């Protein structure tokens, strides 16, 4: 059971290294936060149809139908999965649930939905193009191929997403922004735009909740948020640039030629009005101290600038004992710069301060 929704799932081998993969139909309990986040967001949106494209057990779509009262189409190509979805749908005869057993691209090619939700096992890349035309108002995307997105499998990342990632200390943010940038590039060719509403990275996945907009001008506006992160290969310094074609830059700290990451999204990844309403809804439900509520609060406080520093790594580089996180952030702000925590890394700091200020503040003690 999740939320107020009951459902059947196949038995899993708990002794397996990956229990969800041991059953004939996939269900991952660790993705509950992902599903909860979508369910709360849908409270704010006016939605009359929802497509769960690669549903497996169908839990995500079932919750949308039962808890939000939205008509859903739940699809999976696997006969075993489709049979389980149908069985689960019988638990809610009052809900408007349609079950299909097809390649999701065939469904999206012939039908449009207010919300299209892509949650594949692995990369969503092969499905985003057609989803960008099928999604009337919103496109939600999950990616679990974090190794290619974050640069650990460099060639796969370049091949799938048409961009160059980097496996560095802020690779989780690179993965999110690279995926978002890929969705933008797949969307704008149809004279449509993209607006991030509620996006985050967590453990083994990236989750995007995006509003789709119409018109060439909206597409042009989205493209203005595309760019690159420039990372110095010799020192920790990094910066970002909004541009379709990157410039050649030298590190202002050490003079080395900067390495480029991208193209990717360099704009804000969340809408603060959306986050405020999420926080209010969670509080009203008695979930103000939940993992999701803490995530929403952190996202709301997080600076929108791309990339961050792991301040423990900086302390190790500079051979100093790091000060407490809040002391460092306060010292950066006292020096006249912006600073915040980041949801990507418990030791991460987002800031526009130069390395000289960071060097002073990381070792500052109260």
Short mmCIF file of N, CA and C in Angstrom, two decimals, residues 90 100 169 203 318 361:
data_model
loop_
_atom_site.label_atom_id
_atom_site.label_comp_id
_atom_site.label_asym_id
_atom_site.label_seq_id
_atom_site.Cartn_x
_atom_site.Cartn_y
_atom_site.Cartn_z
N UNK A 90 -9.06 -3.58 -11.10
CA UNK A 90 -10.36 -4.07 -10.60
C UNK A 90 -10.60 -3.68 -9.15
N UNK A 100 -3.68 -0.40 -21.45
CA UNK A 100 -3.23 -0.75 -22.79
C UNK A 100 -1.96 -1.59 -22.71
N UNK A 169 32.64 16.22 -8.74
CA UNK A 169 32.00 16.27 -7.42
C UNK A 169 30.55 16.70 -7.50
N UNK A 203 19.35 9.75 -4.91
CA UNK A 203 19.95 8.42 -4.94
C UNK A 203 20.27 7.99 -6.36
N UNK A 318 42.90 22.07 0.57
CA UNK A 318 43.63 23.18 1.18
C UNK A 318 44.24 22.81 2.53
N UNK A 361 36.69 31.10 4.16
CA UNK A 361 35.52 30.76 4.96
C UNK A 361 35.47 29.29 5.37
#
